[in-house]
Amino acid sequence: MTDRAFLDWPFFDDSHRQLAEKLESWCARELGDGEPADVDAACRDLVRKLGEAGWLRYCVPAAYGGVHEALDVRSLALIRETLARHDGLADFAFAMQGLGSGAIALFGSEAQKQAWLPAVARGEKIAAFALTEPGSGSDAAAIETEAREKKGGYVLNGAKTYISNGGIADFTIVFARTGEAPGAKGLSAFLVESGSPGLDDSERIHAIAPHPLATLRFEDMHLPASALIGERGRGFQQAMATLDVFRTTVGAAALGFARRALDEATRRALTRRLGEGLLADNAITQAKLAEMVLDVETSALLVYRAAWVRDVQGRRNSREAALAKLHATDSAQQVIDKAVQMFGGLGVTRGVPVERLYREIRALRIYEGASEVQKMVIARHHLADYRA
Ligand SMILES: Cc1cc2nc3c(=O)[nH]c(=O)nc-3n(C[C@H](O)[C@H](O)[C@H](O)COP(=O)(O)OP(=O)(O)OC[C@H]3O[C@@H](n4cnc5c(N)ncnc54)[C@H](O)[C@@H]3O)c2cc1C
């Protein structure tokens, strides 16, 4: 029985509690538990289903078919935690609709918002976010993809890699160098429609936990001037502001994976015979369970505190989001590893939930800022406070 007591915490209001309950029943009714043979088809289907049920309305502002006036991070985190606990691919499908359309919601023109956000909320258009390149990942300011101004538009050349939804997305927000200044100050964001001449998204990447992932190549791709998002030269800030909203929710997804692992391990400990009794009667098992409970509770506190700081205090939450993402993803890895250990041989058997979780959690410690990058952010804030 999954712990629901956290919903009573003061970070939430009643609308969050109702959301969590309704989504829980929907997940139990609608989501499967297993890995699909065709991950692209499954992902398209999940986006459509999430859209039809109204859950994607939390990914866009109310004026464009959404639920809240501005994105509510507590709702996004609750949805991601719940989906991840039931089905990692459903969480992925949900998260990418938000991350992929986030720059439009935050910085897009009225025409861009009208054209894309309602369709994202209905699950009719699939979104992607392309920052990473073969030569620049953690150091996003080193982007080399270039958008050169030409004939009232831009010509895009370069490559993006590890792009989630690459190959199935209807549009991608692409960050490219426009050259106003060196480094981070010379980047801009563009809305790139799939199927446009000059875009090749055929090279797929097969990650340990399958989901649509590809390298995108742009060769003399023409973009109209209207593809530019917001101001030229502000692309880096736009990417960081988008990630600022969603980083906390990566922690929430990790929390969902950890809760599922704790549920699975507890059920196993209460049913698996060991000597005269059960695995759960053993003191070493109990110590493991206690550590897992502690990791889950501390992650939940950090995740929902970070979301609350942004939603209710209305300020940037870079420090709190970094703490939440770092702790929730690193500790979920530990929780899941302990669950695998408690399952013995069954724990490393392909397709068993804890084996799947073991693969699913790994990438969360790398994307949207690796754990080491989160440590740098936390230390920077800490030292600045002392110096001040
Ligand atoms: C499954 C998956 C999905 C992804 N989806 C997307 C997507 O949709 N869009 C997108 O743009 N990108 C996406 N990415 C890319 C992801 O954001 C990058 O992998 C990540 O930013 C790390 O970049 P890198 O892989 O180039 O590693 P590098 O930048 O080469 O870093 C390698 C390692 O070095 C360490 N490191 C990095 N910086 C520091 C530091 N300052 N100090 C100490 N150590 C450090 C970390 O351990 C890091 O893992 C995805 C990646 C994965 C695995």
Short mmCIF file of C-alpha atoms and ligand atoms in Angstrom, two decimals:
data_model
loop_
_atom_site.label_atom_id
_atom_site.label_comp_id
_atom_site.label_asym_id
_atom_site.label_seq_id
_atom_site.Cartn_x
_atom_site.Cartn_y
_atom_site.Cartn_z
CA MET A 1 0.00 0.00 0.00
CA THR A 2 1.63 3.21 -1.20
CA ASP A 3 2.02 5.90 1.45
CA ARG A 4 -0.50 8.71 0.80
CA ALA A 5 0.04 10.61 4.06
CA PHE A 6 2.28 13.17 2.33
CA LEU A 7 -0.80 14.61 0.65
CA ASP A 8 -1.72 16.13 4.04
CA TRP A 9 1.46 18.23 4.05
CA PRO A 10 0.96 21.99 4.03
CA PHE A 11 2.67 22.31 0.63
CA PHE A 12 -0.62 21.28 -1.00
CA ASP A 13 -4.13 22.62 -1.19
CA ASP A 14 -7.30 20.61 -1.74
CA SER A 15 -7.10 20.88 -5.52
CA HIS A 16 -3.77 18.99 -5.38
CA ARG A 17 -5.26 16.30 -3.17
CA GLN A 18 -8.18 15.82 -5.54
CA LEU A 19 -5.83 15.76 -8.52
CA ALA A 20 -3.70 13.03 -6.90
CA GLU A 21 -6.73 10.87 -6.08
CA LYS A 22 -8.32 11.22 -9.51
CA LEU A 23 -5.06 10.49 -11.30
CA GLU A 24 -4.41 7.46 -9.09
CA SER A 25 -7.71 5.87 -10.14
CA TRP A 26 -7.11 6.77 -13.79
CA CYS A 27 -3.64 5.16 -13.73
CA ALA A 28 -4.96 1.99 -12.12
CA ARG A 29 -7.65 1.77 -14.82
CA GLU A 30 -5.77 2.92 -17.92
CA LEU A 31 -2.07 2.13 -17.66
CA GLY A 32 -0.43 -1.18 -18.36
CA ASP A 33 2.56 -2.61 -16.54
CA GLY A 34 5.18 -3.86 -18.93
CA GLU A 35 7.51 -2.79 -21.69
CA PRO A 36 5.89 -2.28 -25.11
CA ALA A 37 7.39 -3.92 -28.20
CA ASP A 38 6.95 -0.72 -30.24
CA VAL A 39 8.02 2.18 -28.04
CA ASP A 40 7.15 4.88 -30.63
CA ALA A 41 3.60 3.63 -31.06
CA ALA A 42 3.18 3.23 -27.30
CA CYS A 43 4.41 6.76 -26.69
CA ARG A 44 2.11 8.27 -29.32
CA ASP A 45 -0.76 6.35 -27.79
CA LEU A 46 0.10 7.56 -24.27
CA VAL A 47 0.25 11.20 -25.39
CA ARG A 48 -3.18 10.83 -27.01
CA LYS A 49 -4.62 9.11 -23.93
CA LEU A 50 -3.14 11.65 -21.50
CA GLY A 51 -4.52 14.42 -23.70
CA GLU A 52 -8.01 12.94 -23.93
CA ALA A 53 -8.15 12.49 -20.16
CA GLY A 54 -7.18 16.14 -19.63
CA TRP A 55 -3.87 15.51 -17.79
CA LEU A 56 -1.80 17.38 -20.41
CA ARG A 57 -3.80 20.52 -19.61
CA TYR A 58 -1.42 20.90 -16.64
CA CYS A 59 1.47 21.39 -19.14
CA VAL A 60 0.17 24.67 -20.63
CA PRO A 61 -1.26 27.95 -19.25
CA ALA A 62 -5.05 28.38 -18.88
CA ALA A 63 -5.31 30.89 -21.74
CA TYR A 64 -4.25 28.13 -24.17
CA GLY A 65 -6.34 25.22 -22.90
CA GLY A 66 -4.51 24.62 -19.61
CA VAL A 67 -5.73 24.34 -16.02
CA HIS A 68 -3.66 26.96 -14.16
CA GLU A 69 -2.93 30.52 -15.19
CA ALA A 70 0.81 29.77 -15.00
CA LEU A 71 2.36 26.30 -14.77
CA ASP A 72 1.78 24.90 -11.26
CA VAL A 73 4.89 22.95 -10.30
CA ARG A 74 3.17 21.08 -7.45
CA SER A 75 0.59 19.70 -9.90
CA LEU A 76 3.29 18.78 -12.42
CA ALA A 77 5.31 17.04 -9.68
CA LEU A 78 2.30 15.14 -8.31
CA ILE A 79 1.36 13.99 -11.81
CA ARG A 80 4.92 12.88 -12.60
CA GLU A 81 5.32 11.06 -9.30
CA THR A 82 2.04 9.19 -9.81
CA LEU A 83 2.63 8.33 -13.46
CA ALA A 84 6.22 7.19 -12.77
CA ARG A 85 5.01 4.88 -9.99
CA HIS A 86 2.66 3.18 -12.46
CA ASP A 87 4.46 3.40 -15.81
CA GLY A 88 7.77 5.12 -16.64
CA LEU A 89 6.81 5.66 -20.28
CA ALA A 90 3.60 7.45 -19.30
CA ASP A 91 5.66 9.79 -17.12
CA PHE A 92 8.06 10.35 -20.02
CA ALA A 93 5.19 11.13 -22.44
CA PHE A 94 3.70 13.62 -19.98
CA ALA A 95 6.99 15.31 -19.06
CA MET A 96 8.06 15.88 -22.65
CA GLN A 97 4.81 17.65 -23.55
CA GLY A 98 5.62 20.13 -20.78
CA LEU A 99 9.36 20.49 -21.36
CA GLY A 100 8.97 20.58 -25.15
CA SER A 101 6.33 23.31 -25.11
CA GLY A 102 7.67 25.19 -22.06
CA ALA A 103 9.72 27.75 -24.01
CA ILE A 104 6.63 28.63 -26.10
CA ALA A 105 4.47 29.03 -22.99
CA LEU A 106 7.11 31.20 -21.29
CA PHE A 107 8.53 33.23 -24.19
CA GLY A 108 6.58 32.50 -27.40
CA SER A 109 4.61 35.01 -29.47
CA GLU A 110 0.82 35.03 -29.29
CA ALA A 111 0.70 33.34 -32.71
CA GLN A 112 3.11 30.56 -31.60
CA LYS A 113 1.11 29.98 -28.41
CA GLN A 114 -2.22 29.82 -30.27
CA ALA A 115 -0.79 27.55 -32.95
CA TRP A 116 0.80 24.93 -30.67
CA LEU A 117 -0.19 25.00 -27.01
CA PRO A 118 -3.87 23.95 -27.28
CA ALA A 119 -2.82 21.03 -29.52
CA VAL A 120 -0.12 20.02 -27.01
CA ALA A 121 -2.73 20.06 -24.22
CA ARG A 122 -5.11 17.89 -26.24
CA GLY A 123 -2.33 15.39 -27.01
CA GLU A 124 -2.63 16.08 -30.74
CA LYS A 125 0.91 17.42 -31.23
CA ILE A 126 4.06 15.88 -29.73
CA ALA A 127 6.78 18.20 -28.43
CA ALA A 128 10.57 17.95 -28.07
CA PHE A 129 13.35 20.10 -26.57
CA ALA A 130 16.79 20.10 -28.24
CA LEU A 131 19.70 21.60 -26.35
CA THR A 132 22.33 18.82 -26.20
CA GLU A 133 24.83 18.35 -29.03
CA PRO A 134 27.53 15.76 -29.73
CA GLY A 135 30.13 18.27 -28.46
CA SER A 136 28.17 20.01 -25.69
CA GLY A 137 25.99 18.47 -22.99
CA SER A 138 26.53 19.75 -19.46
CA ASP A 139 28.28 22.80 -20.93
CA ALA A 140 25.27 24.06 -22.88
CA ALA A 141 26.91 27.44 -23.56
CA ALA A 142 29.27 25.65 -25.98
CA ILE A 143 26.51 24.95 -28.52
CA GLU A 144 27.75 24.94 -32.14
CA THR A 145 24.52 24.47 -34.13
CA GLU A 146 24.22 27.68 -36.07
CA ALA A 147 21.22 29.71 -37.25
CA ARG A 148 22.48 32.23 -39.80
CA GLU A 149 20.17 35.11 -40.75
CA LYS A 150 19.31 35.02 -44.45
CA LYS A 151 16.49 36.26 -46.72
CA GLY A 152 14.08 37.28 -43.99
CA GLY A 153 14.63 34.06 -42.05
CA TYR A 154 17.39 31.76 -40.82
CA VAL A 155 19.40 28.83 -42.17
CA LEU A 156 20.03 26.12 -39.60
CA ASN A 157 23.08 23.83 -39.67
CA GLY A 158 24.35 21.43 -37.02
CA ALA A 159 23.31 18.46 -34.91
CA LYS A 160 21.47 17.75 -31.66
CA THR A 161 21.72 14.44 -29.86
CA TYR A 162 19.94 12.49 -27.10
CA ILE A 163 16.73 14.27 -28.03
CA SER A 164 13.71 12.71 -26.32
CA ASN A 165 10.77 12.25 -28.69
CA GLY A 166 13.25 12.63 -31.57
CA GLY A 167 11.68 10.79 -34.50
CA ILE A 168 8.08 11.11 -33.28
CA ALA A 169 7.82 14.80 -32.34
CA ASP A 170 5.66 17.17 -34.40
CA PHE A 171 7.84 20.11 -33.39
CA THR A 172 11.09 20.73 -31.52
CA ILE A 173 12.43 23.76 -29.71
CA VAL A 174 16.00 24.02 -31.02
CA PHE A 175 18.66 26.17 -29.37
CA ALA A 176 21.20 27.51 -31.86
CA ARG A 177 24.01 30.02 -32.12
CA THR A 178 22.95 33.32 -33.66
CA GLY A 179 26.19 35.07 -32.76
CA GLU A 180 25.17 38.22 -30.85
CA ALA A 181 28.06 37.52 -28.45
CA PRO A 182 30.36 34.60 -27.64
CA GLY A 183 29.21 31.78 -25.34
CA ALA A 184 25.86 31.80 -23.58
CA LYS A 185 24.90 35.28 -24.80
CA GLY A 186 24.92 34.33 -28.48
CA LEU A 187 22.15 31.71 -28.54
CA SER A 188 18.52 31.87 -29.65
CA ALA A 189 15.57 29.44 -29.56
CA PHE A 190 13.63 28.35 -32.66
CA LEU A 191 10.44 26.43 -33.20
CA VAL A 192 11.25 23.75 -35.77
CA GLU A 193 8.42 21.76 -37.39
CA SER A 194 9.11 18.11 -38.14
CA GLY A 195 9.03 17.01 -41.76
CA SER A 196 10.66 20.27 -42.90
CA PRO A 197 13.29 19.87 -45.65
CA GLY A 198 16.82 19.81 -44.22
CA LEU A 199 15.92 17.95 -41.00
CA ASP A 200 17.06 14.33 -40.59
CA ASP A 201 15.75 12.63 -37.43
CA SER A 202 16.29 9.06 -38.58
CA GLU A 203 19.26 8.14 -36.35
CA ARG A 204 17.84 6.51 -33.25
CA ILE A 205 19.58 5.99 -29.91
CA HIS A 206 18.71 2.88 -27.89
CA ALA A 207 18.89 3.71 -24.18
CA ILE A 208 18.81 1.15 -21.34
CA ALA A 209 15.18 2.09 -20.60
CA PRO A 210 13.66 2.42 -24.09
CA HIS A 211 11.88 5.58 -25.10
CA PRO A 212 11.91 7.59 -28.35
CA LEU A 213 15.41 9.13 -28.50
CA ALA A 214 17.28 10.40 -31.55
CA THR A 215 20.03 12.49 -33.05
CA LEU A 216 18.69 15.38 -35.17
CA ARG A 217 20.75 16.75 -38.06
CA PHE A 218 20.05 20.07 -39.74
CA GLU A 219 21.51 20.73 -43.17
CA ASP A 220 20.80 24.13 -44.70
CA MET A 221 17.36 24.03 -43.16
CA HIS A 222 15.39 27.19 -43.88
CA LEU A 223 13.44 28.68 -40.98
CA PRO A 224 11.02 31.60 -41.35
CA ALA A 225 11.69 34.65 -39.17
CA SER A 226 8.51 33.71 -37.26
CA ALA A 227 10.24 30.55 -35.97
CA LEU A 228 12.33 32.64 -33.54
CA ILE A 229 11.10 32.36 -29.95
CA GLY A 230 11.22 35.59 -27.98
CA GLU A 231 14.27 37.81 -28.31
CA ARG A 232 17.40 36.95 -30.27
CA GLY A 233 20.40 36.21 -28.05
CA ARG A 234 18.21 35.12 -25.12
CA GLY A 235 18.18 31.40 -25.95
CA PHE A 236 20.41 30.31 -23.08
CA GLN A 237 18.30 32.14 -20.48
CA GLN A 238 15.15 30.71 -22.08
CA ALA A 239 16.53 27.16 -21.92
CA MET A 240 17.55 27.60 -18.27
CA ALA A 241 14.19 29.17 -17.32
CA THR A 242 12.35 26.25 -18.94
CA LEU A 243 14.57 23.73 -17.16
CA ASP A 244 14.04 25.64 -13.89
CA VAL A 245 10.32 24.79 -14.04
CA PHE A 246 10.85 21.14 -14.90
CA ARG A 247 13.97 20.19 -12.87
CA THR A 248 11.94 19.74 -9.68
CA THR A 249 9.65 17.38 -11.56
CA VAL A 250 12.57 15.12 -12.54
CA GLY A 251 13.00 14.65 -8.79
CA ALA A 252 9.28 13.87 -8.59
CA ALA A 253 9.58 11.15 -11.25
CA ALA A 254 12.53 9.64 -9.35
CA LEU A 255 10.38 9.73 -6.22
CA GLY A 256 7.65 7.82 -8.06
CA PHE A 257 10.15 5.15 -9.12
CA ALA A 258 11.49 4.91 -5.54
CA ARG A 259 8.00 4.57 -4.04
CA ARG A 260 7.20 1.79 -6.49
CA ALA A 261 10.44 -0.01 -5.57
CA LEU A 262 9.62 0.34 -1.86
CA ASP A 263 6.11 -1.05 -2.46
CA GLU A 264 7.45 -3.99 -4.44
CA ALA A 265 10.20 -4.74 -1.90
CA THR A 266 7.84 -4.52 1.07
CA ARG A 267 5.33 -6.90 -0.52
CA ARG A 268 8.17 -9.29 -1.33
CA ALA A 269 9.59 -9.14 2.21
CA LEU A 270 6.15 -9.89 3.66
CA THR A 271 5.62 -12.97 1.49
CA ARG A 272 9.06 -14.51 0.81
CA ARG A 273 9.97 -17.26 3.26
CA LEU A 274 13.46 -17.13 4.80
CA GLY A 275 14.36 -19.98 7.21
CA GLU A 276 11.60 -20.31 9.82
CA GLY A 277 9.99 -16.97 9.05
CA LEU A 278 9.70 -14.31 6.40
CA LEU A 279 12.27 -12.00 4.80
CA ALA A 280 10.51 -9.14 6.62
CA ASP A 281 11.28 -10.70 10.03
CA ASN A 282 15.01 -10.37 9.42
CA ALA A 283 16.77 -7.43 11.12
CA ILE A 284 18.99 -6.69 8.12
CA THR A 285 15.91 -6.52 5.87
CA GLN A 286 14.21 -4.21 8.35
CA ALA A 287 17.24 -1.90 8.39
CA LYS A 288 17.13 -1.80 4.58
CA LEU A 289 13.42 -0.98 4.60
CA ALA A 290 14.00 1.77 7.16
CA GLU A 291 16.69 3.33 4.96
CA MET A 292 14.40 3.12 1.94
CA VAL A 293 11.54 4.81 3.83
CA LEU A 294 13.92 7.57 4.95
CA ASP A 295 15.12 8.17 1.38
CA VAL A 296 11.57 8.30 0.03
CA GLU A 297 10.37 10.70 2.75
CA THR A 298 13.33 13.07 2.44
CA SER A 299 12.99 13.12 -1.35
CA ALA A 300 9.28 13.91 -1.09
CA LEU A 301 9.96 16.74 1.37
CA LEU A 302 12.63 18.26 -0.90
CA VAL A 303 10.60 17.86 -4.11
CA TYR A 304 7.38 19.37 -2.79
CA ARG A 305 9.24 22.09 -0.87
CA ALA A 306 10.95 23.14 -4.13
CA ALA A 307 7.62 23.16 -5.98
CA TRP A 308 5.95 25.13 -3.18
CA VAL A 309 8.73 27.75 -3.14
CA ARG A 310 8.13 28.45 -6.81
CA ASP A 311 4.32 28.26 -6.79
CA VAL A 312 3.54 29.96 -3.48
CA GLN A 313 6.54 32.13 -2.67
CA GLY A 314 6.73 33.02 -6.36
CA ARG A 315 10.51 33.21 -6.53
CA ARG A 316 13.22 31.39 -8.48
CA ASN A 317 13.92 28.08 -6.83
CA SER A 318 17.25 27.06 -8.43
CA ARG A 319 18.77 26.08 -5.07
CA GLU A 320 15.74 24.14 -3.85
CA ALA A 321 15.20 22.46 -7.23
CA ALA A 322 18.87 21.40 -7.35
CA LEU A 323 18.63 19.91 -3.84
CA ALA A 324 15.41 18.09 -4.80
CA LYS A 325 16.73 16.72 -8.10
CA LEU A 326 20.10 15.67 -6.66
CA HIS A 327 18.72 13.90 -3.62
CA ALA A 328 15.62 12.35 -5.19
CA THR A 329 17.47 10.89 -8.20
CA ASP A 330 20.58 9.68 -6.33
CA SER A 331 18.60 8.20 -3.44
CA ALA A 332 16.03 6.57 -5.77
CA GLN A 333 18.95 4.71 -7.33
CA GLN A 334 19.87 3.41 -3.85
CA VAL A 335 16.27 2.52 -2.97
CA ILE A 336 15.81 0.60 -6.22
CA ASP A 337 19.14 -1.18 -5.81
CA LYS A 338 18.09 -2.35 -2.34
CA ALA A 339 14.76 -3.56 -3.77
CA VAL A 340 16.58 -5.56 -6.47
CA GLN A 341 18.79 -7.11 -3.78
CA MET A 342 15.75 -8.11 -1.71
CA PHE A 343 14.26 -9.87 -4.73
CA GLY A 344 17.38 -12.02 -5.17
CA GLY A 345 17.64 -13.70 -8.60
CA LEU A 346 14.15 -12.57 -9.49
CA GLY A 347 15.33 -8.96 -9.08
CA VAL A 348 17.65 -9.18 -12.07
CA THR A 349 15.17 -11.04 -14.27
CA ARG A 350 14.17 -9.09 -17.37
CA GLY A 351 10.71 -7.52 -17.12
CA VAL A 352 10.23 -7.83 -13.33
CA PRO A 353 9.19 -4.34 -12.05
CA VAL A 354 12.30 -3.77 -9.88
CA GLU A 355 14.58 -4.77 -12.79
CA ARG A 356 12.78 -2.28 -15.02
CA LEU A 357 13.03 0.45 -12.37
CA TYR A 358 16.76 -0.29 -12.05
CA ARG A 359 17.17 0.66 -15.73
CA GLU A 360 14.62 3.47 -15.72
CA ILE A 361 16.14 5.51 -12.89
CA ARG A 362 19.68 5.70 -14.30
CA ALA A 363 19.27 8.45 -16.90
CA LEU A 364 17.57 10.80 -14.41
CA ARG A 365 20.93 11.31 -12.67
CA ILE A 366 22.37 12.53 -15.98
CA TYR A 367 19.77 14.60 -17.86
CA GLU A 368 18.48 18.10 -17.04
CA GLY A 369 21.76 18.69 -15.18
CA ALA A 370 23.86 15.75 -13.95
CA SER A 371 24.20 15.23 -10.19
CA GLU A 372 27.63 16.91 -10.24
CA VAL A 373 26.11 20.01 -11.86
CA GLN A 374 23.41 20.13 -9.15
CA LYS A 375 26.16 19.99 -6.50
CA MET A 376 27.86 22.98 -8.13
CA VAL A 377 24.58 24.94 -8.08
CA ILE A 378 23.95 24.11 -4.42
CA ALA A 379 27.52 25.01 -3.39
CA ARG A 380 27.40 28.27 -5.39
CA HIS A 381 24.26 29.38 -3.55
CA HIS A 382 25.66 28.28 -0.20
CA LEU A 383 28.97 30.10 -0.63
CA ALA A 384 27.27 33.23 -1.98
CA ASP A 385 25.04 33.36 1.11
CA TYR A 386 28.09 33.15 3.40
CA ARG A 387 30.08 35.69 1.40
CA ALA A 388 27.15 38.09 1.50
C1 LIG B 1 17.68 9.30 -21.70
C2 LIG B 1 18.16 10.69 -22.00
C3 LIG B 1 17.26 11.62 -22.49
C4 LIG B 1 17.70 12.92 -22.83
N1 LIG B 1 16.83 13.81 -23.38
C5 LIG B 1 17.28 15.04 -23.77
C6 LIG B 1 16.41 15.96 -24.42
O1 LIG B 1 15.21 15.70 -24.61
N2 LIG B 1 16.92 17.16 -24.85
C7 LIG B 1 18.23 17.48 -24.66
O2 LIG B 1 18.64 18.57 -25.07
N3 LIG B 1 19.09 16.63 -24.04
C8 LIG B 1 18.64 15.41 -23.61
N4 LIG B 1 19.50 14.52 -23.01
C9 LIG B 1 20.91 14.86 -22.89
C10 LIG B 1 21.32 15.21 -21.49
O3 LIG B 1 20.78 16.43 -21.09
C11 LIG B 1 22.84 15.16 -21.43
O4 LIG B 1 23.21 13.81 -21.55
C12 LIG B 1 23.41 15.78 -20.17
O5 LIG B 1 23.24 17.17 -20.17
C13 LIG B 1 24.89 15.46 -19.99
O6 LIG B 1 25.58 15.82 -21.14
P1 LIG B 1 26.60 14.78 -21.82
O7 LIG B 1 25.87 13.50 -22.04
O8 LIG B 1 27.18 15.43 -23.01
O9 LIG B 1 27.68 14.51 -20.74
P2 LIG B 1 28.94 15.47 -20.40
O10 LIG B 1 28.55 16.90 -20.45
O11 LIG B 1 30.08 15.01 -21.24
O12 LIG B 1 29.20 15.07 -18.90
C14 LIG B 1 29.64 13.74 -18.57
C15 LIG B 1 29.65 13.61 -17.08
O13 LIG B 1 30.59 14.51 -16.54
C16 LIG B 1 30.18 14.89 -15.25
N5 LIG B 1 30.12 16.34 -15.18
C17 LIG B 1 29.47 17.17 -16.00
N6 LIG B 1 29.62 18.45 -15.63
C18 LIG B 1 30.42 18.42 -14.54
C19 LIG B 1 30.97 19.41 -13.69
N7 LIG B 1 30.73 20.70 -13.91
N8 LIG B 1 31.75 19.00 -12.66
C20 LIG B 1 32.01 17.70 -12.45
N9 LIG B 1 31.52 16.72 -13.22
C21 LIG B 1 30.74 17.07 -14.26
C22 LIG B 1 28.81 14.25 -15.00
O14 LIG B 1 28.96 13.06 -14.26
C23 LIG B 1 28.33 13.93 -16.39
O15 LIG B 1 27.41 12.86 -16.42
C24 LIG B 1 19.06 13.24 -22.64
C25 LIG B 1 19.95 12.29 -22.11
C26 LIG B 1 19.52 11.04 -21.80
C27 LIG B 1 20.51 10.05 -21.24
#
